[in-house]
Short mmCIF file of C-alpha atoms and ligand atoms in Angstrom, two decimals:
data_model
loop_
_atom_site.label_atom_id
_atom_site.label_comp_id
_atom_site.label_asym_id
_atom_site.label_seq_id
_atom_site.Cartn_x
_atom_site.Cartn_y
_atom_site.Cartn_z
CA MET V 202 -111.02 38.07 90.06
CA THR V 203 -108.44 38.62 86.90
CA ALA V 204 -105.80 41.63 86.57
CA ILE V 205 -107.93 43.00 84.08
CA SER V 206 -111.20 43.64 86.38
CA GLY V 207 -112.48 46.19 87.09
CA LYS V 208 -110.14 47.93 84.12
CA VAL V 209 -112.01 50.47 81.95
CA VAL V 210 -111.15 50.13 78.26
CA ALA V 211 -112.20 52.32 75.73
CA ILE V 212 -112.61 50.41 72.71
CA THR V 213 -112.56 51.43 69.06
CA GLY V 214 -113.41 49.72 66.54
CA ALA V 215 -115.76 47.80 68.73
CA SER V 216 -117.87 47.01 66.05
CA SER V 217 -116.84 43.53 64.24
CA GLY V 218 -113.94 41.61 64.14
CA ILE V 219 -111.15 42.07 66.59
CA GLY V 220 -112.40 45.28 68.30
CA GLU V 221 -115.76 43.50 68.96
CA ALA V 222 -113.87 39.86 69.86
CA THR V 223 -111.41 42.34 72.88
CA ALA V 224 -114.79 43.20 73.87
CA ARG V 225 -115.86 40.20 74.49
CA LEU V 226 -113.04 38.83 75.92
CA LEU V 227 -112.16 41.77 78.84
CA ALA V 228 -115.35 42.37 79.74
CA GLU V 229 -115.54 38.24 80.22
CA ARG V 230 -111.97 38.95 82.12
CA GLY V 231 -114.38 41.49 84.61
CA ALA V 232 -112.85 44.92 82.40
CA VAL V 233 -116.13 47.35 81.83
CA VAL V 234 -115.85 47.86 78.56
CA VAL V 235 -116.68 51.51 76.32
CA LEU V 236 -117.49 50.71 73.26
CA GLY V 237 -116.96 52.65 70.04
CA ALA V 238 -117.68 52.54 66.04
CA ARG V 239 -119.69 54.25 63.53
CA ARG V 240 -121.85 51.70 63.49
CA THR V 241 -124.34 52.47 66.41
CA GLN V 242 -126.85 49.52 66.62
CA ARG V 243 -123.84 47.49 65.94
CA LEU V 244 -123.02 48.33 69.16
CA ASP V 245 -125.76 48.08 71.20
CA GLU V 246 -126.31 44.93 70.67
CA LEU V 247 -122.37 43.22 71.69
CA ALA V 248 -123.40 45.23 74.73
CA GLU V 249 -126.58 44.24 76.16
CA ASN V 250 -125.38 40.74 74.51
CA ILE V 251 -122.41 41.63 77.42
CA ARG V 252 -125.21 42.89 80.14
CA ASP V 253 -126.86 39.72 79.72
CA ARG V 254 -124.08 37.68 80.34
CA GLY V 255 -122.89 39.58 83.36
CA GLY V 256 -120.63 41.74 82.43
CA ARG V 257 -120.57 46.23 82.20
CA ALA V 258 -120.93 47.88 78.82
CA ILE V 259 -121.72 51.21 77.44
CA THR V 260 -121.65 52.60 74.33
CA CYS V 261 -120.40 55.90 72.46
CA ALA V 262 -121.03 56.78 68.56
CA THR V 263 -117.40 56.73 67.31
CA ASP V 264 -115.99 58.50 64.06
CA VAL V 265 -112.21 57.81 64.16
CA ALA V 266 -111.43 60.94 61.54
CA ARG V 267 -113.18 63.45 64.18
CA ARG V 268 -111.21 64.75 67.46
CA GLU V 269 -114.29 65.61 68.97
CA ASP V 270 -115.66 61.83 68.92
CA LEU V 271 -112.67 60.55 70.45
CA GLU V 272 -113.39 63.31 72.83
CA GLY V 273 -116.00 62.10 73.62
CA LEU V 274 -115.37 58.83 74.37
CA VAL V 275 -113.01 58.93 76.43
CA GLY V 276 -114.98 61.89 78.65
CA ARG V 277 -117.90 59.27 78.47
CA ALA V 278 -115.37 56.95 80.02
CA VAL V 279 -114.03 58.86 82.72
CA ALA V 280 -117.84 61.00 82.93
CA GLU V 281 -119.63 57.19 84.18
CA PHE V 282 -116.75 55.18 86.06
CA GLY V 283 -114.55 58.31 87.50
CA ARG V 284 -111.69 57.29 84.72
CA LEU V 285 -110.24 55.37 81.65
CA ASP V 286 -107.42 52.69 82.08
CA VAL V 287 -107.08 51.73 78.36
CA LEU V 288 -107.59 52.90 74.96
CA VAL V 289 -107.76 50.50 72.06
CA SER V 290 -107.28 52.45 68.99
CA ASN V 291 -108.79 49.47 66.72
CA ALA V 292 -110.61 51.27 64.18
CA GLY V 293 -109.25 50.56 61.16
CA ILE V 294 -110.26 50.10 57.15
CA SER V 295 -107.75 48.97 53.90
CA LYS V 296 -108.67 50.24 51.04
CA ILE V 297 -106.09 48.76 49.34
CA GLY V 298 -105.11 48.35 45.97
CA PRO V 299 -101.82 48.83 43.29
CA VAL V 300 -100.82 52.52 43.90
CA ALA V 301 -100.25 53.39 40.57
CA ASP V 302 -104.70 53.17 40.67
CA LEU V 303 -104.03 56.56 42.42
CA ASP V 304 -106.88 56.21 44.80
CA VAL V 305 -106.75 59.40 46.28
CA ASP V 306 -109.48 59.04 47.81
CA GLY V 307 -108.78 55.84 49.39
CA TRP V 308 -105.07 57.07 50.34
CA SER V 309 -107.06 59.68 52.35
CA ALA V 310 -109.45 58.00 54.01
CA MET V 311 -106.27 55.37 55.30
CA ILE V 312 -105.31 58.37 56.92
CA ASP V 313 -107.52 59.68 58.18
CA VAL V 314 -109.38 56.50 59.32
CA ASN V 315 -105.61 54.33 60.58
CA LEU V 316 -103.64 57.27 61.04
CA ARG V 317 -104.96 60.47 62.45
CA GLY V 318 -108.05 57.72 64.40
CA VAL V 319 -104.98 57.01 66.62
CA LEU V 320 -103.79 60.48 66.38
CA HIS V 321 -106.77 61.57 68.12
CA GLY V 322 -107.27 58.90 70.50
CA ILE V 323 -104.07 59.63 72.03
CA ALA V 324 -104.54 63.24 72.13
CA ALA V 325 -107.46 62.55 73.94
CA ALA V 326 -107.19 60.03 76.38
CA LEU V 327 -102.94 61.78 77.15
CA PRO V 328 -103.86 64.02 79.45
CA VAL V 329 -106.50 61.38 81.56
CA PHE V 330 -104.06 58.94 81.46
CA ARG V 331 -101.32 61.83 82.78
CA ARG V 332 -103.79 63.01 85.11
CA GLN V 333 -104.62 60.16 86.66
CA GLY V 334 -100.89 58.63 86.75
CA HIS V 335 -101.47 55.71 84.76
CA GLY V 336 -102.89 55.21 81.23
CA HIS V 337 -101.72 52.26 79.23
CA LEU V 338 -102.33 53.00 74.83
CA VAL V 339 -102.60 49.62 72.92
CA THR V 340 -102.68 50.13 68.79
CA THR V 341 -103.81 47.73 65.82
CA VAL V 342 -101.58 47.89 63.56
CA SER V 343 -100.61 45.28 60.64
CA THR V 344 -97.84 42.57 59.36
CA SER V 345 -98.46 44.70 56.14
CA GLY V 346 -96.06 46.90 58.18
CA LEU V 347 -93.94 44.34 58.70
CA LYS V 348 -93.99 42.61 55.10
CA ILE V 349 -94.48 45.50 52.98
CA VAL V 350 -96.36 43.54 49.85
CA PRO V 351 -97.85 44.67 46.46
CA THR V 352 -101.30 46.59 46.52
CA GLN V 353 -100.78 47.13 50.79
CA ALA V 354 -97.98 49.92 50.21
CA VAL V 355 -100.70 52.86 51.63
CA TYR V 356 -102.17 50.79 53.88
CA ALA V 357 -98.90 50.26 55.04
CA ALA V 358 -97.86 52.93 55.15
CA THR V 359 -100.36 53.64 57.54
CA LYS V 360 -99.96 51.22 59.78
CA ASN V 361 -96.01 52.14 60.03
CA ALA V 362 -96.48 55.65 60.55
CA VAL V 363 -98.58 54.36 63.64
CA ARG V 364 -96.17 52.07 64.65
CA THR V 365 -93.08 55.23 64.91
CA LEU V 366 -95.81 57.72 66.50
CA LEU V 367 -95.59 54.48 69.84
CA GLU V 368 -92.58 54.49 69.09
CA GLY V 369 -92.09 57.81 69.69
CA LEU V 370 -93.86 58.15 72.34
CA ARG V 371 -92.68 55.54 74.55
CA GLN V 372 -89.24 56.88 74.34
CA GLU V 373 -91.36 59.84 76.52
CA SER V 374 -92.96 58.54 78.54
CA THR V 375 -90.09 56.76 80.61
CA ASP V 376 -92.39 58.57 84.12
CA GLY V 377 -93.83 55.25 84.10
CA VAL V 378 -97.21 57.07 83.44
CA LEU V 379 -97.88 55.68 79.64
CA ARG V 380 -97.00 52.36 78.65
CA THR V 381 -98.03 51.08 75.19
CA THR V 382 -98.59 48.33 72.82
CA ALA V 383 -98.69 47.59 69.12
CA VAL V 384 -100.59 44.42 68.48
CA SER V 385 -98.80 43.67 64.63
CA PRO V 386 -102.31 40.22 63.16
CA GLY V 387 -101.67 38.81 60.53
CA PHE V 388 -104.73 38.24 58.44
CA VAL V 389 -107.66 38.00 60.92
CA ARG V 390 -111.32 36.45 59.95
CA THR V 391 -112.76 40.13 60.35
CA GLU V 392 -115.38 42.22 57.65
CA LEU V 393 -112.06 44.05 57.17
CA ALA V 394 -112.18 42.75 53.55
CA ASP V 395 -115.69 44.63 52.52
CA SER V 396 -113.72 48.09 52.44
CA ILE V 397 -111.79 47.33 49.96
CA ASP V 398 -112.44 48.94 47.19
CA ASN V 399 -110.83 46.81 44.02
CA ALA V 400 -112.67 44.23 43.15
CA GLN V 401 -110.18 42.32 42.27
CA VAL V 402 -108.18 42.70 45.18
CA ARG V 403 -110.76 42.22 47.21
CA GLU V 404 -111.97 39.30 46.19
CA GLN V 405 -108.23 37.75 46.34
CA ILE V 406 -108.46 39.22 50.20
CA ARG V 407 -111.46 36.73 50.88
CA HIS V 408 -109.84 33.86 48.68
CA THR V 409 -106.76 34.27 51.72
CA MET V 410 -109.18 34.79 54.68
CA ASP V 411 -111.52 31.45 53.86
CA GLU V 412 -108.38 29.52 53.21
CA PHE V 413 -106.76 30.11 56.41
CA ALA V 414 -107.01 33.86 58.80
CA ILE V 415 -107.32 33.38 62.01
CA ALA V 416 -110.01 33.92 64.77
CA PRO V 417 -110.07 37.20 65.90
CA GLU V 418 -110.63 36.16 69.39
CA ALA V 419 -106.39 35.07 69.46
CA VAL V 420 -105.83 38.92 68.27
CA ALA V 421 -108.10 39.48 71.61
CA ARG V 422 -105.82 36.90 73.35
CA ALA V 423 -102.87 38.79 72.78
CA ILE V 424 -104.61 42.12 73.33
CA ALA V 425 -105.75 40.73 76.73
CA PHE V 426 -102.40 39.67 77.67
CA ALA V 427 -100.90 43.22 77.25
CA ILE V 428 -103.32 44.25 79.43
CA GLU V 429 -103.55 42.38 81.98
CA GLN V 430 -99.14 42.02 83.27
CA PRO V 431 -98.87 44.28 85.92
CA HIS V 432 -97.59 48.33 85.40
CA ASP V 433 -94.19 48.03 85.68
CA VAL V 434 -94.07 45.78 82.48
CA GLU V 435 -94.94 46.74 78.75
CA ILE V 436 -95.28 44.69 76.42
CA GLY V 437 -94.08 46.88 73.09
CA ASP V 438 -95.19 44.74 70.09
CA ILE V 439 -96.72 41.88 69.41
CA THR V 440 -97.03 40.08 66.21
CA ILE V 441 -100.01 37.26 65.29
CA ARG V 442 -100.28 35.79 62.43
CA PRO V 443 -101.78 31.66 61.12
CA THR V 444 -99.03 29.49 61.25
CA VAL V 445 -99.15 29.24 58.00
CA GLN V 446 -98.60 32.78 56.31
CA GLY V 447 -95.52 33.60 54.68
N1 NAP X 287 -108.46 41.63 60.11
C1 NAP X 287 -106.74 41.77 59.01
O1 NAP X 287 -106.59 40.75 58.24
C2 NAP X 287 -106.50 42.36 60.08
C3 NAP X 287 -105.10 42.15 59.86
C4 NAP X 287 -104.22 43.55 60.55
C5 NAP X 287 -104.55 44.34 60.67
N2 NAP X 287 -106.18 44.74 61.03
C6 NAP X 287 -106.29 45.86 62.13
O2 NAP X 287 -107.36 45.47 62.24
C7 NAP X 287 -108.39 46.18 62.51
C8 NAP X 287 -109.49 45.98 62.55
O3 NAP X 287 -109.79 45.39 61.81
P1 NAP X 287 -110.98 44.43 61.41
O4 NAP X 287 -110.25 43.28 60.65
O5 NAP X 287 -111.00 43.47 62.70
O6 NAP X 287 -111.90 44.46 60.41
P2 NAP X 287 -113.47 44.92 61.20
O7 NAP X 287 -114.32 43.93 61.05
O8 NAP X 287 -113.92 45.72 59.09
O9 NAP X 287 -113.51 45.70 61.86
C9 NAP X 287 -113.10 47.51 61.10
C10 NAP X 287 -113.63 48.81 62.72
O10 NAP X 287 -113.09 49.81 62.40
C11 NAP X 287 -114.45 50.45 62.69
N3 NAP X 287 -114.80 51.47 61.98
C12 NAP X 287 -113.68 51.84 60.18
N4 NAP X 287 -113.52 53.38 60.23
C13 NAP X 287 -113.77 53.96 61.81
C14 NAP X 287 -114.26 55.42 61.20
N5 NAP X 287 -113.90 55.85 60.84
N6 NAP X 287 -114.41 55.33 62.69
C15 NAP X 287 -115.03 54.63 64.17
N7 NAP X 287 -114.48 53.19 63.89
C16 NAP X 287 -114.67 52.83 61.99
C17 NAP X 287 -115.15 49.69 61.69
O11 NAP X 287 -116.96 50.05 62.57
P3 NAP X 287 -118.16 50.47 61.56
O12 NAP X 287 -117.85 50.62 60.46
O13 NAP X 287 -118.76 50.29 62.61
O14 NAP X 287 -117.51 52.51 62.26
C18 NAP X 287 -115.46 48.77 61.70
O15 NAP X 287 -115.46 48.13 63.44
C19 NAP X 287 -108.51 47.51 61.89
O16 NAP X 287 -106.85 48.78 61.84
C20 NAP X 287 -107.55 46.39 60.78
O17 NAP X 287 -106.38 47.50 60.17
C21 NAP X 287 -106.91 43.41 60.40
#
């Protein structure tokens, strides 16, 4: 038994990278995981793999840009398992490039997924958490919001909007029902660079990832650490980056 055993955890962006690693680790430690993303085949394969290893996992097609999909994901957890203990709002895209490129569609897409997606998760989960008397909201933000660098301005802005949102929500939620955790990873070896449309920036990021990015499992362990604390202990912020990252 671990402190995570039996917790019902919904994870967005569970089809690859940090979300997938988190799903595997939490399931290994006894959580029931409810996996959301758009690539349902990847989700189904992951859930099957978790079940083959003795874990419990179900999937739910989820586009976080759609409010009703988050209602569906949270509703599925409650319908199948009677409650939702943790929502890991992890789905994200990185359409980075210089602001002067005026990639207005890319900016909108990042706002829709990185910010609106988290808001949709809150809208779906908060009533459930309040009804149950407990709940934990974990979000994946980024060191991009801590050290602002060229090409990442709008991406960082979406991540810092989430950081601000969580702090406000935390201030409004000091009655002991809700825990909030913002996890800020640095470079992590995932598929995130695939979402970069600017070819030059994409190659730069891939090169950096090959050079020194950490494994997504490292972020999964940080998320598990926040979840496994007793309910009266809230881990507010975790920054986790490669030791050599500047
Ligand atoms: N890798 C890094 O260096 C790094 C650093 C800091 C922060 N982060 C953050 O970590 C989080 C996870 O990213 P990752 O690095 O693990 O990259 P990844 O491997 O590309 O994973 C991104 C996940 O988000 C999902 N996603 C994208 N758009 C979605 C949508 N509209 N609805 C639902 N799911 C969606 C993807 O699934 P589908 O395509 O199947 O929907 C995928 O599962 C993101 O929020 C990212 O910003 C990553």
